[in-house]
XYZ file of C-alpha atoms in Angstrom:
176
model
C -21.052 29.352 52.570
C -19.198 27.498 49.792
C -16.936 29.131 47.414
C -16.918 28.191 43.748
C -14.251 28.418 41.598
C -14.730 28.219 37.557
C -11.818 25.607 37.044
C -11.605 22.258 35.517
C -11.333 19.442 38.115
C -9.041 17.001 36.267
C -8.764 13.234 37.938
C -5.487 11.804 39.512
C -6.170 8.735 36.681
C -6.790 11.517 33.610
C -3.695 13.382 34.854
C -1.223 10.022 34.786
C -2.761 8.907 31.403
C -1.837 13.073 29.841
C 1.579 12.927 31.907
C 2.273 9.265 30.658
C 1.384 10.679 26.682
C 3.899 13.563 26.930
C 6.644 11.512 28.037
C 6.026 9.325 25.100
C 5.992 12.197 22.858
C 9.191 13.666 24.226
C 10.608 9.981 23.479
C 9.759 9.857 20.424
C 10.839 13.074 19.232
C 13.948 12.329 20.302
C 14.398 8.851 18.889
C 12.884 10.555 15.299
C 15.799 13.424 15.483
C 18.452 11.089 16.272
C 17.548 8.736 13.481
C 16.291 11.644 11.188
C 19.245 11.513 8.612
C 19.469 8.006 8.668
C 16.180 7.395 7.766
C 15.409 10.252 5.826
C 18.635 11.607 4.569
C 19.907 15.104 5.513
C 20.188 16.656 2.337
C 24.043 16.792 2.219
C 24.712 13.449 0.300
C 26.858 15.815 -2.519
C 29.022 16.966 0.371
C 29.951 13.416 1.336
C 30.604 12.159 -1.931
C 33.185 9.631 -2.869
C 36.692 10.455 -2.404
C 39.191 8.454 -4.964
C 42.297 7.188 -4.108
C 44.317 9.091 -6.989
C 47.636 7.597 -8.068
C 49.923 10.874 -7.690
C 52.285 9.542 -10.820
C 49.048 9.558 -13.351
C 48.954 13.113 -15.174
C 46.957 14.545 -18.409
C 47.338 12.202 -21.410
C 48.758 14.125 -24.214
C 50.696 11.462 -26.117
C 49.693 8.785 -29.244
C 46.268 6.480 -28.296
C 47.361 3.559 -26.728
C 45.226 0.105 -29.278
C 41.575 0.471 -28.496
C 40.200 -2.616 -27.223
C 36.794 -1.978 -26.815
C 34.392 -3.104 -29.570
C 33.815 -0.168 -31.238
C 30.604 1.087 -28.992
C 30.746 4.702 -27.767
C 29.294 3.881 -24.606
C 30.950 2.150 -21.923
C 33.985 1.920 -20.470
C 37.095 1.911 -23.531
C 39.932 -0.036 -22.588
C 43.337 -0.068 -24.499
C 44.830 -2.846 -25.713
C 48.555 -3.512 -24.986
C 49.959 -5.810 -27.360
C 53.771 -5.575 -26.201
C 55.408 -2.911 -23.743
C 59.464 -2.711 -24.541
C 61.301 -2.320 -20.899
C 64.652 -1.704 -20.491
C 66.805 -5.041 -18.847
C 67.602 -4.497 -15.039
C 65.893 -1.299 -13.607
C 63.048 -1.145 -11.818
C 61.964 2.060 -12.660
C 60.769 2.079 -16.324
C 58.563 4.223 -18.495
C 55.326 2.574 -19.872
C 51.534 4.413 -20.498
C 48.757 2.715 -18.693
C 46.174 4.871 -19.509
C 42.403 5.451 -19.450
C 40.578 6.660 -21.894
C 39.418 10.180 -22.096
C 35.293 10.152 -21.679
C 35.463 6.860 -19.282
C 32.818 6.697 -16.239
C 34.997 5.270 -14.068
C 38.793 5.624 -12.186
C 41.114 2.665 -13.591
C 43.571 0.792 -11.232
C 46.379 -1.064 -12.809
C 48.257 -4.363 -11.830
C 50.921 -5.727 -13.654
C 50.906 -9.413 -13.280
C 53.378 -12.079 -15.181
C 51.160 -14.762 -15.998
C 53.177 -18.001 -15.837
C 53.920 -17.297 -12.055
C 51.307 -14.505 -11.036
C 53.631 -12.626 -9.691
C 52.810 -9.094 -9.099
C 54.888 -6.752 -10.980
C 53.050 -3.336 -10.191
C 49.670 -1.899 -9.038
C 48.720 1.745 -8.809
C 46.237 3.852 -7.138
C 43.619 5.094 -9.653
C 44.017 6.718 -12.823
C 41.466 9.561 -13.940
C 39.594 9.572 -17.306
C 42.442 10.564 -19.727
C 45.243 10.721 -17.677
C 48.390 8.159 -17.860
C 50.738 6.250 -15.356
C 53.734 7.077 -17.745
C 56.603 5.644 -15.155
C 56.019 2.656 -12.829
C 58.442 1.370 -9.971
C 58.297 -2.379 -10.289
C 58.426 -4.559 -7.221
C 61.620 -5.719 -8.703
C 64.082 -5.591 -12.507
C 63.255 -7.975 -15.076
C 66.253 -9.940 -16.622
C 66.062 -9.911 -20.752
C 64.208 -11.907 -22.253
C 60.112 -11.827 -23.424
C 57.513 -12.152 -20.408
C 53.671 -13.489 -20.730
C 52.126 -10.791 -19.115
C 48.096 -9.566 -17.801
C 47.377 -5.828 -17.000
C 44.315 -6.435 -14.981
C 42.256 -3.415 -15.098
C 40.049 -2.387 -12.063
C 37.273 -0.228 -12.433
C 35.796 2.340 -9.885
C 32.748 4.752 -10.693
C 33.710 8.530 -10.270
C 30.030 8.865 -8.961
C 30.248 6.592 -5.995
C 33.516 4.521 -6.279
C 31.393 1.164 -7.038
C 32.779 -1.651 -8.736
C 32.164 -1.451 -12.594
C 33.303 -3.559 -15.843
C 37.405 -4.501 -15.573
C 39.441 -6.212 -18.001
C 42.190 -8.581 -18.090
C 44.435 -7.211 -21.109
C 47.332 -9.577 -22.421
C 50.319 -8.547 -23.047
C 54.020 -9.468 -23.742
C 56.811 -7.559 -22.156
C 59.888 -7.246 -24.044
C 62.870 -6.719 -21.445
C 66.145 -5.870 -23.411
């Protein structure tokens, strides 16, 4: 007498192909998680947002507005003028305002460059929207006398710390 039973008979061949489909399921779940936030983002872009580099000497702007240069647009990125800057003969050390402009979109970074020789007087870290650099440590005294001078301007968003609009401002530094 033979017995029945009321299974499924499942072939060695159906039983490798099912086998062979998990696996590949299992692999690709795994190769989708690892990949998930790279691909997809994982929803935490506002916790890793850009970090400046603030210059620790910059601080809230309360004195006179430094010459406008812009053209008289109020969007975009304002940048003051600096038609002389007076410095005191022999010191390193020496009180000037580099400042940006309250209501900017973007950090400013500052280097003080004589322009017959290129020579790098100065360059901060960045500057907030209306704060001021109001004393800068040259790399070394000026003798007196009057100096061709560029403050290059560098420009950082405070979204993402891309590159943005600079200026080259000439000036002439008065060392007495």
């Amino acid at each position: 007498m033979e017995k029945q039973t009321g299974g499924v008979t499942i072939s060695k061949r159906a039983l490798i192909i099912i086998l062979i489909i998990i696996l590949l399921l299992i692999c690709g779940g795994v190769i989708v998680g690892v990949n998930w936030s790279s691909w997809f983002g994982d929803g935490s872009s506002a916790s890793q947002s850009y970090s400046p580099d603030l210059d620790p000497n910059a601080g809230e702007w309360s004195g006179s507005q430094v010459s406008d240069s812009s053209d008289g647009e109020t969007e975009g990125i304002k940048i003051p003028g600096y038609p002389s800057i007076t410095l005191p003969a022999g010191e390193e050390t020496v009180s000037v305002a580099l400042l940006n402009p309250e209501g900017n979109p973007c950090y400013f970074t500052f280097t003080l460059v004589l322009k017959d020789t290129n020579e790098v007087l100065y360059t901060s870290k960045q500057v907030p929207p209306g704060q001021a650099i109001t004393s800068i440590t040259m790399s070394r005294a000026l003798e007196a006398g009057e100096y061709d001078a560029v403050i290059q301007i560098t420009t950082a968003s405070l979204e993402d710390g891309s590159a943005m609009n600079g200026a080259n401002v000439e000036a002439t530094l008065i060392v007495e």
